[in-house]
XYZ file of C-alpha atoms in Angstrom:
558
model
C 24.539 -11.987 15.141
C 20.920 -11.061 14.455
C 21.405 -11.811 10.777
C 22.382 -15.428 11.358
C 19.660 -15.926 13.954
C 16.915 -14.636 11.672
C 18.192 -16.597 8.689
C 18.324 -19.798 10.712
C 14.800 -19.202 11.963
C 13.266 -18.681 8.522
C 15.571 -20.789 6.319
C 16.787 -23.469 8.700
C 17.119 -26.453 6.382
C 18.468 -24.575 3.340
C 20.962 -22.909 5.672
C 22.013 -26.257 7.148
C 22.464 -27.572 3.596
C 24.674 -24.620 2.740
C 26.693 -25.165 5.920
C 27.245 -28.808 4.940
C 28.537 -27.621 1.570
C 30.886 -25.245 3.405
C 32.124 -28.101 5.583
C 32.746 -30.185 2.465
C 34.624 -27.253 0.917
C 36.781 -26.930 4.028
C 37.451 -30.677 4.088
C 38.488 -30.607 0.439
C 40.752 -27.632 1.106
C 42.505 -29.503 3.883
C 42.536 -32.561 1.643
C 44.453 -30.625 -1.009
C 47.031 -29.563 1.599
C 47.292 -33.134 2.921
C 47.733 -34.437 -0.627
C 50.541 -31.924 -1.237
C 52.157 -32.877 2.066
C 51.906 -36.607 1.480
C 52.676 -36.913 -2.224
C 54.499 -33.743 -3.278
C 56.558 -32.748 -0.208
C 57.516 -36.005 1.491
C 57.259 -38.231 -1.599
C 59.810 -41.035 -1.878
C 59.544 -42.849 -5.223
C 62.208 -45.383 -4.297
C 60.263 -46.399 -1.227
C 57.153 -47.142 -3.214
C 55.357 -43.786 -2.992
C 53.845 -42.551 -6.254
C 55.904 -39.988 -8.146
C 55.111 -36.299 -8.377
C 54.259 -36.748 -12.059
C 51.875 -39.592 -11.279
C 50.261 -37.527 -8.507
C 49.605 -34.566 -10.813
C 46.389 -35.893 -12.353
C 44.598 -36.707 -9.065
C 45.886 -33.398 -7.692
C 44.286 -31.483 -10.571
C 41.062 -33.413 -10.064
C 41.060 -32.633 -6.353
C 41.638 -28.910 -7.004
C 38.863 -28.855 -9.633
C 36.482 -30.525 -7.167
C 37.494 -27.998 -4.493
C 36.789 -25.149 -6.905
C 33.367 -26.523 -7.823
C 32.283 -27.214 -4.226
C 33.613 -23.904 -2.912
C 31.917 -21.920 -5.666
C 28.723 -23.923 -5.198
C 28.629 -23.294 -1.442
C 29.246 -19.576 -1.910
C 26.600 -19.259 -4.617
C 24.118 -21.246 -2.538
C 24.651 -19.031 0.502
C 24.537 -15.851 -1.574
C 21.325 -16.973 -3.300
C 19.811 -17.858 0.057
C 20.817 -14.421 1.302
C 19.109 -12.594 -1.547
C 15.945 -14.630 -1.026
C 16.060 -13.632 2.627
C 16.565 -9.944 1.828
C 13.671 -10.090 -0.649
C 11.479 -11.513 2.079
C 12.795 -9.060 4.679
C 12.005 -6.073 2.463
C 8.507 -7.360 1.692
C 7.768 -8.044 5.348
C 9.023 -4.589 6.335
C 6.801 -2.863 3.773
C 3.823 -4.964 4.899
C 4.495 -3.972 8.517
C 4.574 -0.319 7.475
C 1.246 -0.770 5.688
C -0.228 -2.351 8.836
C 1.160 0.240 11.254
C -1.148 2.974 12.495
C -0.768 6.331 10.778
C 0.021 8.121 14.038
C 3.124 5.947 14.551
C 4.285 6.531 10.975
C 3.818 10.269 11.432
C 5.922 10.155 14.591
C 8.724 8.380 12.701
C 8.634 10.684 9.697
C 9.109 9.817 6.051
C 12.877 10.512 6.104
C 13.440 7.916 8.818
C 11.298 5.321 7.041
C 12.996 5.938 3.687
C 16.377 5.612 5.360
C 15.382 2.222 6.755
C 13.941 1.002 3.463
C 17.007 2.063 1.516
C 20.119 2.197 3.719
C 19.223 -0.520 6.212
C 17.933 -3.002 3.651
C 20.982 -2.291 1.488
C 23.261 -2.903 4.470
C 21.623 -6.266 5.127
C 21.996 -7.163 1.455
C 25.705 -6.302 1.442
C 26.216 -8.262 4.653
C 24.621 -11.313 3.116
C 26.878 -11.045 0.084
C 29.868 -11.071 2.459
C 28.404 -13.719 4.748
C 29.929 -16.639 2.791
C 33.394 -15.247 3.488
C 32.786 -15.236 7.230
C 31.102 -18.643 7.333
C 33.724 -20.327 5.186
C 36.542 -18.565 7.010
C 35.352 -19.989 10.326
C 34.737 -23.475 8.911
C 38.082 -23.636 7.111
C 39.904 -22.383 10.200
C 38.364 -25.080 12.405
C 39.133 -27.800 9.845
C 42.699 -26.549 9.468
C 43.203 -26.537 13.225
C 42.177 -30.185 13.354
C 44.623 -31.099 10.613
C 47.486 -29.136 12.216
C 46.793 -30.817 15.554
C 47.240 -34.178 13.837
C 50.564 -33.032 12.412
C 52.111 -31.486 15.537
C 50.246 -30.555 18.737
C 53.156 -28.451 20.152
C 53.474 -26.364 16.992
C 49.704 -25.976 16.900
C 49.632 -24.726 20.491
C 52.098 -21.917 19.813
C 50.494 -21.133 16.452
C 47.025 -21.101 18.007
C 48.160 -18.643 20.692
C 49.704 -16.454 17.993
C 46.541 -16.554 15.878
C 44.313 -15.998 18.955
C 46.222 -12.837 19.849
C 45.992 -11.753 16.223
C 42.228 -12.273 16.151
C 41.641 -10.642 19.560
C 43.412 -7.493 18.451
C 41.525 -7.693 15.165
C 38.202 -7.980 16.986
C 39.104 -5.029 19.217
C 39.744 -2.948 16.110
C 36.476 -4.160 14.631
C 34.599 -3.146 17.818
C 35.748 0.397 17.122
C 34.236 0.065 13.671
C 30.889 -0.824 15.286
C 30.903 2.347 17.389
C 31.493 4.642 14.430
C 29.070 2.760 12.171
C 26.269 3.382 14.684
C 26.990 7.104 14.580
C 27.079 7.181 10.769
C 23.735 5.332 10.637
C 22.104 7.881 12.949
C 23.582 10.671 10.832
C 22.242 8.984 7.708
C 18.658 9.586 8.883
C 19.415 13.276 9.417
C 20.906 13.478 5.928
C 17.671 12.065 4.495
C 15.791 14.833 6.296
C 18.158 17.361 4.746
C 17.540 15.861 1.303
C 13.771 16.094 1.823
C 14.073 19.737 2.837
C 16.158 20.551 -0.228
C 13.804 18.728 -2.617
C 10.449 19.808 -1.165
C 11.575 23.337 -0.357
C 13.250 23.976 -3.687
C 10.938 26.870 -4.653
C 11.415 28.733 -1.383
C 15.152 28.072 -1.418
C 15.406 29.471 -4.946
C 13.777 32.677 -3.714
C 15.708 32.970 -0.443
C 19.416 32.378 -1.009
C 20.243 33.197 2.615
C 18.097 30.271 3.694
C 19.681 28.102 0.984
C 23.182 29.033 2.200
C 22.241 28.307 5.831
C 20.732 24.946 4.887
C 23.770 23.915 2.862
C 26.530 25.192 5.129
C 25.059 24.968 8.619
C 22.519 22.147 8.535
C 23.544 19.776 5.751
C 27.214 20.684 6.150
C 27.243 19.727 9.840
C 25.546 16.390 9.182
C 27.755 15.632 6.183
C 30.928 16.425 8.161
C 29.819 14.176 11.013
C 29.149 11.356 8.554
C 32.494 11.931 6.800
C 34.539 12.001 10.002
C 33.058 8.851 11.477
C 33.063 6.848 8.252
C 36.782 7.704 7.887
C 37.426 6.475 11.422
C 35.415 3.311 10.778
C 37.391 2.643 7.594
C 40.666 3.353 9.418
C 39.955 0.749 12.071
C 38.705 -1.665 9.400
C 41.859 -1.314 7.295
C 44.003 -1.581 10.417
C 42.280 -4.838 11.341
C 42.821 -6.267 7.850
C 46.479 -5.289 7.642
C 47.158 -6.485 11.183
C 45.688 -9.899 10.376
C 47.594 -10.146 7.087
C 50.999 -9.293 8.548
C 50.572 -11.394 11.686
C 49.655 -14.457 9.616
C 52.880 -14.031 7.658
C 54.699 -13.687 10.983
C 53.198 -16.978 12.120
C 55.008 -18.749 9.295
C 58.336 -17.402 10.549
C 57.524 -18.555 14.081
C 56.730 -22.077 12.797
C 60.058 -22.409 10.971
C 61.918 -21.006 13.988
C 60.323 -23.584 16.289
C 60.858 -26.435 13.802
C 64.374 -25.729 12.576
C 65.757 -23.467 15.302
C 64.470 -25.339 18.354
C 64.040 -28.770 16.738
C 60.335 -29.126 17.546
C 59.664 -30.815 14.215
C 61.155 -31.552 10.806
C 61.209 -29.287 7.786
C 58.430 -31.182 6.003
C 55.973 -30.602 8.877
C 57.033 -26.943 9.085
C 56.472 -26.587 5.354
C 52.990 -28.123 5.661
C 52.228 -25.835 8.609
C 53.359 -22.848 6.518
C 51.311 -23.982 3.544
C 48.240 -24.375 5.771
C 48.761 -20.941 7.303
C 49.071 -19.434 3.832
C 45.871 -21.256 2.926
C 44.218 -19.813 6.064
C 45.509 -16.303 5.461
C 43.024 -15.463 2.727
C 39.899 -16.812 4.525
C 40.873 -15.047 7.755
C 41.490 -11.737 6.015
C 38.183 -12.097 4.179
C 36.432 -12.931 7.462
C 37.877 -9.828 9.102
C 36.930 -7.823 6.012
C 33.379 -9.155 6.127
C 32.944 -8.365 9.799
C 32.279 -4.603 9.399
C 29.495 -5.291 6.909
C 27.930 -7.725 9.379
C 28.309 -5.133 12.125
C 26.598 -2.595 9.885
C 23.805 -5.111 9.298
C 23.444 -5.548 13.062
C 23.125 -1.770 13.444
C 20.487 -1.825 10.706
C 18.565 -4.603 12.470
C 18.679 -2.501 15.652
C 17.285 0.475 13.725
C 14.523 -1.615 12.196
C 13.602 -2.885 15.638
C 13.458 0.672 16.986
C 10.784 1.523 14.430
C 8.274 -0.328 16.637
C 6.100 -1.170 13.647
C 3.112 -3.484 13.707
C 3.918 -7.170 13.909
C 4.038 -8.939 10.581
C 0.909 -10.763 9.550
C -0.230 -12.099 6.232
C -3.286 -10.801 4.450
C -4.913 -7.381 4.267
C -8.283 -7.957 5.972
C -10.028 -7.348 2.686
C -13.779 -6.855 2.832
C -15.914 -8.372 0.096
C -19.123 -6.691 1.197
C -19.982 -4.306 3.982
C -23.205 -4.659 5.887
C -25.776 -1.961 5.282
C -25.833 0.717 7.939
C -28.006 3.618 8.987
C -26.183 5.315 11.866
C -22.500 5.836 12.697
C -21.756 7.194 16.165
C -18.655 8.464 17.929
C -19.268 8.337 21.673
C -17.006 10.243 24.075
C -14.034 9.937 21.740
C -10.816 11.483 23.096
C -7.321 11.706 21.667
C -4.124 13.442 22.766
C -0.918 13.911 20.814
C 2.360 12.932 22.509
C 4.080 15.605 24.592
C 6.903 17.463 22.869
C 9.565 19.866 24.104
C 8.207 19.604 27.634
C 4.689 20.671 26.607
C 1.558 18.554 26.719
C 0.275 17.413 23.358
C -2.872 18.894 21.854
C -6.014 17.139 23.045
C -9.229 16.494 21.157
C -12.491 15.530 22.800
C -14.523 14.163 24.279
C -16.342 14.134 20.947
C -19.841 12.906 20.313
C -20.931 12.720 16.691
C -23.822 11.005 14.951
C -23.871 10.477 11.174
C -26.891 9.084 9.352
C -26.749 7.280 6.038
C -26.831 9.721 3.111
C -26.257 12.837 5.213
C -24.075 15.717 4.079
C -22.305 17.239 7.051
C -19.953 20.228 6.853
C -17.283 21.031 9.401
C -15.646 24.426 10.030
C -12.925 25.504 12.425
C -9.737 27.559 12.660
C -6.196 26.340 12.232
C -5.225 24.029 15.072
C -8.803 23.554 16.194
C -8.673 19.777 15.617
C -10.519 19.424 12.291
C -7.933 17.191 10.634
C -7.566 15.127 13.810
C -11.320 14.592 13.896
C -11.214 13.517 10.241
C -8.528 10.920 11.029
C -10.431 9.689 14.077
C -13.633 9.388 12.053
C -11.973 7.407 9.270
C -10.098 5.197 11.730
C -6.607 6.390 10.825
C -6.140 7.454 14.450
C -7.303 5.151 17.209
C -9.015 7.011 20.045
C -7.486 6.846 23.497
C -10.940 6.584 25.019
C -14.514 6.285 23.863
C -15.992 4.082 21.184
C -17.252 4.101 17.614
C -20.493 2.311 16.832
C -22.265 1.363 13.622
C -25.931 0.659 14.258
C -25.127 0.092 17.971
C -22.348 -2.415 17.187
C -19.036 -1.363 18.732
C -16.024 -1.346 16.423
C -13.595 -3.661 18.224
C -9.851 -4.050 17.851
C -10.170 -6.867 15.322
C -12.560 -4.851 13.123
C -10.489 -1.681 12.839
C -9.083 -2.465 9.377
C -12.542 -3.437 8.135
C -14.018 -0.228 9.515
C -11.543 1.942 7.586
C -12.609 0.337 4.325
C -16.022 1.956 4.573
C -14.397 5.292 3.686
C -12.967 7.001 0.663
C -11.181 10.258 1.359
C -9.353 13.161 -0.229
C -7.165 14.808 2.410
C -5.430 18.141 1.946
C -2.060 16.331 1.807
C -3.324 13.547 -0.462
C -0.973 11.398 -2.537
C -1.655 11.264 -6.259
C -1.886 7.631 -7.342
C -1.813 6.720 -11.007
C -4.262 3.813 -11.139
C -8.051 3.812 -10.937
C -9.470 0.920 -8.937
C -13.058 -0.153 -8.523
C -14.629 -2.048 -5.630
C -12.472 -4.810 -4.105
C -9.423 -3.717 -6.096
C -10.914 -4.616 -9.482
C -11.301 -2.448 -12.537
C -13.483 0.618 -12.310
C -16.956 0.300 -13.795
C -16.563 1.714 -17.358
C -19.946 3.444 -17.472
C -19.481 4.946 -14.011
C -15.949 6.046 -14.883
C -17.032 7.744 -18.113
C -19.858 9.493 -16.309
C -17.628 10.902 -13.584
C -14.925 11.869 -16.101
C -17.465 14.062 -17.866
C -18.919 15.433 -14.659
C -15.506 16.335 -13.221
C -14.449 17.820 -16.585
C -11.481 15.457 -16.857
C -12.413 13.538 -20.007
C -10.190 15.726 -22.198
C -7.453 16.082 -19.585
C -6.608 12.483 -18.738
C -5.028 9.740 -20.795
C -6.031 6.337 -19.465
C -4.629 2.933 -20.363
C -6.478 0.048 -18.744
C -7.191 2.115 -15.652
C -3.720 3.664 -15.416
C -3.373 7.425 -15.656
C -0.587 8.137 -18.128
C -0.342 11.876 -17.580
C -0.447 13.209 -14.017
C 1.036 16.618 -14.883
C -2.067 18.513 -13.801
C -2.870 21.671 -11.935
C -3.602 21.375 -8.217
C -7.329 21.741 -8.813
C -7.260 19.048 -11.492
C -5.181 16.781 -9.278
C -7.867 17.089 -6.611
C -10.540 16.236 -9.173
C -8.524 13.164 -10.146
C -8.229 12.189 -6.476
C -12.006 12.607 -6.109
C -12.539 10.525 -9.254
C -10.459 7.727 -7.759
C -12.457 7.922 -4.535
C -15.809 7.819 -6.347
C -15.073 4.798 -8.553
C -14.161 2.837 -5.407
C -17.903 3.070 -4.575
C -17.361 3.313 -0.822
C -20.174 4.175 1.579
C -18.733 7.325 3.139
C -16.784 10.123 1.464
C -14.555 12.449 3.477
C -13.371 15.660 1.799
C -10.836 17.907 3.520
C -10.994 21.416 2.006
C -11.495 19.766 -1.370
C -12.967 22.794 -3.157
C -10.284 25.217 -1.939
C -8.183 24.794 -5.115
C -11.062 24.795 -7.613
C -11.892 27.724 -9.849
C -15.096 29.624 -8.911
C -17.156 28.040 -11.699
C -16.302 24.467 -10.809
C -16.619 25.204 -7.098
C -20.194 26.293 -7.717
C -20.829 23.177 -9.810
C -19.385 21.001 -7.050
C -21.749 22.281 -4.364
C -24.849 22.721 -6.533
C -24.560 19.710 -8.841
C -22.128 17.136 -7.499
C -23.196 17.190 -3.865
C -26.881 16.567 -4.753
C -25.745 13.636 -6.902
C -23.854 12.194 -3.947
C -27.073 12.403 -1.936
C -29.016 10.618 -4.692
C -26.412 7.836 -4.721
C -26.707 7.387 -0.962
C -23.127 8.514 -0.336
C -22.598 10.021 3.101
C -20.379 13.090 2.824
C -18.354 14.591 5.653
C -16.704 17.730 4.294
C -14.322 20.149 5.949
C -15.134 23.411 4.215
C -15.194 27.172 4.721
C -17.187 27.987 1.599
C -19.887 29.753 3.590
C -21.892 30.644 0.460
C -22.774 26.977 0.088
C -23.458 26.017 3.724
C -27.170 26.046 2.950
C -26.684 22.810 0.995
C -25.475 20.965 4.103
C -27.814 18.884 6.233
C -25.828 19.926 9.312
C -23.038 22.368 10.112
C -20.477 21.471 12.796
C -17.681 23.494 14.345
C -14.404 22.446 15.941
C -12.961 24.853 18.493
C -9.947 24.060 20.715
C -10.452 20.326 20.258
C -14.186 20.313 20.999
C -17.026 19.666 18.570
C -20.439 21.284 18.529
C -23.273 21.652 16.041
C -24.319 25.102 14.837
C -28.047 25.596 14.567
C -30.475 28.464 14.243
C -28.964 31.925 14.320
C -25.424 30.583 14.806
C -25.656 28.566 11.620
C -27.127 31.493 9.735
C -24.364 33.815 10.900
C -21.710 31.249 9.947
C -23.330 30.824 6.536
C -23.032 34.552 5.935
C -19.464 34.903 7.182
C -17.625 31.748 8.275
C -14.355 33.642 8.671
C -15.871 35.969 11.224
C -17.344 32.972 13.033
C -13.948 31.263 13.229
C -12.279 34.464 14.377
C -14.584 34.905 17.385
C -13.557 33.402 20.673
């Protein structure tokens, strides 16, 4: 099992210690049975053996010790399991943070959320049940050794009986594995359905036909698939448990038949065999009951492996200071999206772009022209398939990619609204700078701040974008990328942004790369670029003047 292998790799010595406790628990369990056999079943006071009354006190002590050791071993293994799950979850989140954006976009948020919730939960549940499996195996092996000492012939028949019982049980459990895999795949689709219902709630409220179709045809089909296969998995699981329970009781009858009916042994040995089998019955049933959870955990490990995330590594490649720069160049940069539905993915490039320190460059282009892709390539979120990025003639290599990204602050069209302001290097924002930008962005009376945390994020879309810009500015990064930032601003603030804020950015030496179609303000740009069908070109002269008068007409021309 992957679970045991990973635990042994990361927690070898604690795990070995827990296993030793389990062995001690098993030995004490067999010791209790041996004590009962020796002093309470075959006792002979006349012959010098201690009486049952005399044996009671050590028997109680032995049972108390068994209880303490068994509970201790289970708690130790459970605690170890929760530590492991804590580490597993942290490592998974770190791998997600280190994975390139393009891979995360391919996976989709529903799939990632399913892994972080369902799969981690499945591993947690499996670890809670792991003590039952481990102790069941250990106790069974110890019991077999004791029964062999009592009567090898009886053990042989009993072992065959138990082996058949377990083989059938494992066959039933294998059926559980098949259906659990299907339910796990369906679980990801259900998360997608949940996302659609939550994010599309406004449209679904307006269009009840679409709401009915989503509920009955899409969600309904996924929910029925999940229901049907989880019922089948539970059916096989319950069948395995009941089969094991009944067959273990049957083994007791076989033992007494062989001992008393065929004369293989005496009644005392048969009674001890029966007592041992009754003792084994609970651990074996628990082991069979724990198996489906471990199977589910194995499925979850398989799903986590299929994510193909970045390998785990410690640290975040934090940058204390960036070197000063004058020129950033993209040379022959090309990128192509993966093919889908038998069609080649959209291609961008080759792109050649030169940015100088403090420049303000505007980019225009129609939908699907490649503007957003260029923005992600420029900021390092996408890694180009060919070409190179240089800063002052120094090529950005593989090891410097994370450092390169930290030169940028950005507000994308699909930005996430965080609730904490952070200054350079993750520290607190400069108070004077923060107050200045709060006034400039007209947010001083809108936001409630508590030690850098925004207490009220219930803002309009335009105000949310101003807050996102505020967070980008107090980071004091060298380059600012804005993707249609002014589109949601009212006309007055839009004018203030282009005529007042942009000049301030220039004074502060902030390089601005802005995707914008506000043609009335193109005159404020140092350069005007255009993306068309994945290719980039600069508009100059009459072309720039025409675009500045009517950008929409420019985009609409072929």
